[in-house]
């Protein structure tokens, strides 16, 4: 069964600190892996998209990594800001990348 | 920047009633999706739509659900006879040639 797991479930950090969120997947066939940020009550917003041939992708303070062999990905957030408080969702595309399996998300809280 | 829009933002309905959730995807996008997210839970795939027909659907998308693209811009999700457990946020999303998936702001459906 295609699944995406994320850890930790929730995380609290102080403003200015870095953090890393983890994602493991068992989706096959694999097409791409995406990280989304979802503010409470809002739709997810794309941060990064990686295909199997890419092992890192950056978007400002967000850097995603992908190890297609171990089926793991991470999202590293540098110099966190209060506005980074949100859920971060790992999503894996199967088939030709038009079907998506969502992880449960990591709830990040950045405190002043 | 183009965006996916959804109406209404909040819909309250009585159990057994029909509801229609509306979405306007980004023009020239090719794939359209409906997802739902029960409060505090992960985003769940409902249905994907391509070339004016359903491409994939999940187990959740039973006979009570239907989708239509009545004209060149709107994309609707109909729930024929709502149940209490249909209460959730419903997100529409679309993908264009660059495979970036854009989500709408969601419709909060409350079934009483």
mmCIF file of C-alpha atoms in Angstrom:
data_model
loop_
_atom_site.group_PDB
_atom_site.id
_atom_site.type_symbol
_atom_site.label_atom_id
_atom_site.label_comp_id
_atom_site.label_asym_id
_atom_site.label_seq_id
_atom_site.Cartn_x
_atom_site.Cartn_y
_atom_site.Cartn_z
ATOM 1 C CA UNK A 1 0.000 0.000 0.000
ATOM 2 C CA UNK A 2 1.324 3.436 -0.920
ATOM 3 C CA UNK A 3 2.101 5.364 2.229
ATOM 4 C CA UNK A 4 3.939 8.471 3.350
ATOM 5 C CA UNK A 5 5.081 8.843 6.935
ATOM 6 C CA UNK A 6 6.465 11.954 8.580
ATOM 7 C CA UNK A 7 8.335 12.692 11.762
ATOM 8 C CA UNK A 8 8.165 14.277 14.162
ATOM 9 C CA UNK A 9 4.420 14.712 14.471
ATOM 10 C CA UNK A 10 5.013 18.116 16.028
ATOM 11 C CA UNK A 11 7.987 20.306 16.786
ATOM 12 C CA UNK A 12 8.549 23.447 18.810
ATOM 13 C CA UNK A 13 11.617 25.588 18.204
ATOM 14 C CA UNK A 14 12.782 29.087 19.054
ATOM 15 C CA UNK A 15 12.896 31.815 16.468
ATOM 16 C CA UNK A 16 16.204 31.887 14.625
ATOM 17 C CA UNK A 17 16.935 28.194 15.142
ATOM 18 C CA UNK A 18 17.195 25.587 12.402
ATOM 19 C CA UNK A 19 15.174 22.405 12.164
ATOM 20 C CA UNK A 20 14.850 19.317 9.990
ATOM 21 C CA UNK A 21 11.664 17.436 9.208
ATOM 22 C CA UNK A 22 11.665 13.846 7.960
ATOM 23 C CA UNK A 23 9.604 11.947 5.415
ATOM 24 C CA UNK A 24 9.630 8.240 4.515
ATOM 25 C CA UNK A 25 7.558 6.810 1.700
ATOM 26 C CA UNK A 26 6.613 3.490 0.182
ATOM 27 C CA UNK A 27 4.991 4.858 -2.967
ATOM 28 C CA UNK A 28 5.577 2.938 -6.157
ATOM 29 C CA UNK A 29 6.096 3.746 -8.915
ATOM 30 C CA UNK A 30 7.724 6.946 -7.727
ATOM 31 C CA UNK A 31 7.482 10.064 -9.833
ATOM 32 C CA UNK A 32 8.225 13.056 -7.629
ATOM 33 C CA UNK A 33 8.286 14.266 -4.053
ATOM 34 C CA UNK A 34 6.878 17.580 -2.906
ATOM 35 C CA UNK A 35 6.956 19.537 0.302
ATOM 36 C CA UNK A 36 4.063 21.838 1.108
ATOM 37 C CA UNK A 37 3.462 24.406 3.818
ATOM 38 C CA UNK A 38 -0.082 24.607 5.137
ATOM 39 C CA UNK A 39 -1.175 27.419 7.403
ATOM 40 C CA UNK A 40 -4.147 26.640 9.632
ATOM 41 C CA UNK A 41 -7.398 26.785 7.674
ATOM 42 C CA UNK A 42 -5.642 27.451 4.374
ATOM 43 C CA UNK A 43 -4.739 25.404 1.337
ATOM 44 C CA UNK A 44 -1.255 23.864 1.049
ATOM 45 C CA UNK A 45 1.377 25.928 -0.730
ATOM 46 C CA UNK A 46 4.191 24.251 -2.645
ATOM 47 C CA UNK A 47 7.735 24.710 -1.339
ATOM 48 C CA UNK A 48 9.773 22.264 -3.428
ATOM 49 C CA UNK A 49 9.339 19.568 -6.055
ATOM 50 C CA UNK A 50 11.980 16.896 -6.703
ATOM 51 C CA UNK A 51 12.101 14.078 -9.212
ATOM 52 C CA UNK A 52 14.003 10.849 -8.594
ATOM 53 C CA UNK A 53 17.135 12.268 -10.257
ATOM 54 C CA UNK A 54 17.342 15.255 -7.911
ATOM 55 C CA UNK A 55 18.745 14.904 -4.426
ATOM 56 C CA UNK A 56 18.436 18.473 -3.206
ATOM 57 C CA UNK A 57 16.289 21.507 -3.933
ATOM 58 C CA UNK A 58 16.268 24.873 -2.223
ATOM 59 C CA UNK A 59 13.648 27.581 -1.955
ATOM 60 C CA UNK A 60 14.954 30.436 0.143
ATOM 61 C CA UNK A 61 15.411 29.205 3.707
ATOM 62 C CA UNK A 62 13.886 25.834 2.825
ATOM 63 C CA UNK A 63 16.126 23.026 1.573
ATOM 64 C CA UNK A 64 14.729 19.627 0.698
ATOM 65 C CA UNK A 65 16.766 16.472 0.184
ATOM 66 C CA UNK A 66 15.792 13.221 -1.419
ATOM 67 C CA UNK A 67 17.337 9.762 -1.214
ATOM 68 C CA UNK A 68 15.409 7.670 -3.720
ATOM 69 C CA UNK A 69 17.314 4.528 -2.729
ATOM 70 C CA UNK A 70 16.230 4.625 0.900
ATOM 71 C CA UNK A 71 12.957 6.396 0.054
ATOM 72 C CA UNK A 72 13.604 9.186 2.477
ATOM 73 C CA UNK A 73 13.366 12.941 2.252
ATOM 74 C CA UNK A 74 14.034 15.788 4.622
ATOM 75 C CA UNK A 75 13.087 19.437 4.765
ATOM 76 C CA UNK A 76 15.573 21.718 6.470
ATOM 77 C CA UNK A 77 14.464 25.155 7.606
ATOM 78 C CA UNK A 78 17.210 27.659 8.303
ATOM 79 C CA UNK A 79 16.957 30.631 10.650
ATOM 80 C CA UNK A 80 13.315 30.005 11.473
ATOM 81 C CA UNK A 81 10.834 32.859 11.655
ATOM 82 C CA UNK A 82 7.537 33.148 13.501
ATOM 83 C CA UNK A 83 5.759 32.942 10.146
ATOM 84 C CA UNK A 84 7.206 29.464 9.613
ATOM 85 C CA UNK A 85 4.680 28.162 12.157
ATOM 86 C CA UNK A 86 2.526 25.831 10.066
ATOM 87 C CA UNK A 87 2.084 22.221 9.066
ATOM 88 C CA UNK A 88 4.639 20.865 6.609
ATOM 89 C CA UNK A 89 3.352 18.116 4.405
ATOM 90 C CA UNK A 90 5.363 15.623 2.382
ATOM 91 C CA UNK A 91 3.573 14.474 -0.774
ATOM 92 C CA UNK A 92 4.704 11.778 -3.184
ATOM 93 C CA UNK A 93 3.506 11.570 -6.764
ATOM 94 C CA UNK A 94 3.079 8.159 -8.333
ATOM 95 C CA UNK A 95 2.474 6.968 -11.886
ATOM 96 C CA UNK A 96 3.200 9.863 -14.155
ATOM 97 C CA UNK A 97 3.084 12.373 -11.335
ATOM 98 C CA UNK A 98 -0.603 13.132 -11.508
ATOM 99 C CA UNK A 99 -1.658 11.094 -8.471
ATOM 100 C CA UNK A 100 -0.477 12.100 -5.030
ATOM 101 C CA UNK A 101 -0.130 10.441 -1.655
ATOM 102 C CA UNK A 102 -0.109 12.835 1.286
ATOM 103 C CA UNK A 103 1.764 12.433 4.526
ATOM 104 C CA UNK A 104 0.118 13.394 7.821
ATOM 105 C CA UNK A 105 2.283 16.497 8.176
ATOM 106 C CA UNK A 106 4.577 17.863 10.864
ATOM 107 C CA UNK A 107 3.151 20.671 12.930
ATOM 108 C CA UNK A 108 5.918 23.265 13.489
ATOM 109 C CA UNK A 109 5.595 25.982 16.089
ATOM 110 C CA UNK A 110 8.197 28.745 16.156
ATOM 111 C CA UNK A 111 8.246 30.670 19.413
ATOM 112 C CA UNK A 112 9.754 34.119 20.028
ATOM 113 C CA UNK B 1 -0.027 35.584 -9.898
ATOM 114 C CA UNK B 2 -2.778 33.221 -11.038
ATOM 115 C CA UNK B 3 -4.667 31.396 -8.319
ATOM 116 C CA UNK B 4 -7.297 28.747 -7.761
ATOM 117 C CA UNK B 5 -10.491 30.141 -6.277
ATOM 118 C CA UNK B 6 -13.232 28.312 -4.410
ATOM 119 C CA UNK B 7 -16.742 29.234 -3.359
ATOM 120 C CA UNK B 8 -18.272 29.339 -0.888
ATOM 121 C CA UNK B 9 -15.626 29.697 1.787
ATOM 122 C CA UNK B 10 -17.988 28.137 4.336
ATOM 123 C CA UNK B 11 -21.108 26.051 3.753
ATOM 124 C CA UNK B 12 -23.439 24.874 6.476
ATOM 125 C CA UNK B 13 -26.003 22.276 5.510
ATOM 126 C CA UNK B 14 -28.338 19.804 7.119
ATOM 127 C CA UNK B 15 -27.746 16.074 6.924
ATOM 128 C CA UNK B 16 -29.300 14.602 3.806
ATOM 129 C CA UNK B 17 -29.110 17.795 1.789
ATOM 130 C CA UNK B 18 -27.223 18.198 -1.459
ATOM 131 C CA UNK B 19 -24.288 20.585 -1.673
ATOM 132 C CA UNK B 20 -22.266 21.837 -4.599
ATOM 133 C CA UNK B 21 -18.775 23.132 -4.024
ATOM 134 C CA UNK B 22 -17.338 25.291 -6.744
ATOM 135 C CA UNK B 23 -13.814 25.837 -7.964
ATOM 136 C CA UNK B 24 -12.231 27.917 -10.677
ATOM 137 C CA UNK B 25 -8.852 26.346 -11.513
ATOM 138 C CA UNK B 26 -6.028 28.295 -13.089
ATOM 139 C CA UNK B 27 -6.758 28.785 -16.758
ATOM 140 C CA UNK B 28 -4.733 26.567 -19.119
ATOM 141 C CA UNK B 29 -4.181 23.991 -16.385
ATOM 142 C CA UNK B 30 -4.774 20.409 -17.412
ATOM 143 C CA UNK B 31 -5.423 18.324 -14.310
ATOM 144 C CA UNK B 32 -7.942 19.068 -11.606
ATOM 145 C CA UNK B 33 -8.346 17.551 -8.181
ATOM 146 C CA UNK B 34 -10.599 17.512 -5.183
ATOM 147 C CA UNK B 35 -9.221 16.724 -1.748
ATOM 148 C CA UNK B 36 -10.757 16.795 1.674
ATOM 149 C CA UNK B 37 -9.226 17.355 5.084
ATOM 150 C CA UNK B 38 -11.137 16.465 8.208
ATOM 151 C CA UNK B 39 -10.195 18.759 11.088
ATOM 152 C CA UNK B 40 -6.874 17.720 12.569
ATOM 153 C CA UNK B 41 -6.293 14.983 10.004
ATOM 154 C CA UNK B 42 -4.278 14.679 6.827
ATOM 155 C CA UNK B 43 -5.302 15.735 3.353
ATOM 156 C CA UNK B 44 -7.134 12.919 1.560
ATOM 157 C CA UNK B 45 -7.423 12.488 -2.186
ATOM 158 C CA UNK B 46 -10.957 12.297 -3.551
ATOM 159 C CA UNK B 47 -10.798 12.495 -7.331
ATOM 160 C CA UNK B 48 -8.715 13.669 -10.256
ATOM 161 C CA UNK B 49 -10.109 14.937 -13.527
ATOM 162 C CA UNK B 50 -8.422 15.196 -16.904
ATOM 163 C CA UNK B 51 -9.693 15.799 -20.392
ATOM 164 C CA UNK B 52 -13.263 16.206 -19.154
ATOM 165 C CA UNK B 53 -13.464 12.895 -17.363
ATOM 166 C CA UNK B 54 -12.513 11.298 -14.082
ATOM 167 C CA UNK B 55 -8.932 10.047 -14.162
ATOM 168 C CA UNK B 56 -8.689 8.487 -10.710
ATOM 169 C CA UNK B 57 -10.905 8.312 -7.647
ATOM 170 C CA UNK B 58 -10.419 7.097 -4.111
ATOM 171 C CA UNK B 59 -12.547 4.808 -1.989
ATOM 172 C CA UNK B 60 -13.997 7.894 -0.332
ATOM 173 C CA UNK B 61 -15.444 9.050 -3.659
ATOM 174 C CA UNK B 62 -18.537 6.849 -3.644
ATOM 175 C CA UNK B 63 -21.851 7.220 -5.452
ATOM 176 C CA UNK B 64 -22.763 10.193 -3.269
ATOM 177 C CA UNK B 65 -20.043 12.255 -4.925
ATOM 178 C CA UNK B 66 -19.822 13.573 -8.457
ATOM 179 C CA UNK B 67 -17.699 16.088 -10.324
ATOM 180 C CA UNK B 68 -18.408 18.207 -13.330
ATOM 181 C CA UNK B 69 -16.709 20.762 -15.478
ATOM 182 C CA UNK B 70 -19.861 22.437 -16.775
ATOM 183 C CA UNK B 71 -17.998 25.090 -18.734
ATOM 184 C CA UNK B 72 -14.431 26.003 -19.569
ATOM 185 C CA UNK B 73 -13.668 27.501 -16.189
ATOM 186 C CA UNK B 74 -15.692 25.972 -13.358
ATOM 187 C CA UNK B 75 -15.031 22.624 -11.690
ATOM 188 C CA UNK B 76 -17.643 21.430 -9.206
ATOM 189 C CA UNK B 77 -17.928 18.757 -6.543
ATOM 190 C CA UNK B 78 -21.437 17.632 -5.666
ATOM 191 C CA UNK B 79 -22.376 15.646 -2.600
ATOM 192 C CA UNK B 80 -25.884 14.303 -3.118
ATOM 193 C CA UNK B 81 -26.955 13.445 0.407
ATOM 194 C CA UNK B 82 -24.578 14.813 3.003
ATOM 195 C CA UNK B 83 -23.677 12.902 6.127
ATOM 196 C CA UNK B 84 -22.239 14.199 9.373
ATOM 197 C CA UNK B 85 -18.892 12.650 8.507
ATOM 198 C CA UNK B 86 -18.700 14.742 5.331
ATOM 199 C CA UNK B 87 -17.876 17.743 7.498
ATOM 200 C CA UNK B 88 -14.385 18.790 6.429
ATOM 201 C CA UNK B 89 -12.361 21.293 4.444
ATOM 202 C CA UNK B 90 -12.589 20.580 0.736
ATOM 203 C CA UNK B 91 -9.705 21.727 -1.415
ATOM 204 C CA UNK B 92 -9.616 22.053 -5.155
ATOM 205 C CA UNK B 93 -6.246 21.944 -6.915
ATOM 206 C CA UNK B 94 -4.966 22.137 -10.444
ATOM 207 C CA UNK B 95 -1.737 21.315 -12.252
ATOM 208 C CA UNK B 96 -0.342 22.845 -15.392
ATOM 209 C CA UNK B 97 2.460 21.885 -17.718
ATOM 210 C CA UNK B 98 5.125 22.646 -15.134
ATOM 211 C CA UNK B 99 3.573 20.062 -12.774
ATOM 212 C CA UNK B 100 3.267 22.619 -9.988
ATOM 213 C CA UNK B 101 0.086 21.858 -8.034
ATOM 214 C CA UNK B 102 -1.831 24.895 -6.870
ATOM 215 C CA UNK B 103 -4.443 24.589 -4.160
ATOM 216 C CA UNK B 104 -7.440 26.776 -3.600
ATOM 217 C CA UNK B 105 -8.219 28.295 -0.206
ATOM 218 C CA UNK B 106 -10.763 25.578 0.545
ATOM 219 C CA UNK B 107 -14.437 25.358 1.416
ATOM 220 C CA UNK B 108 -15.303 24.482 4.973
ATOM 221 C CA UNK B 109 -18.334 22.200 4.905
ATOM 222 C CA UNK B 110 -20.265 21.767 8.114
ATOM 223 C CA UNK B 111 -23.050 19.169 8.153
ATOM 224 C CA UNK B 112 -25.463 19.433 11.063
#
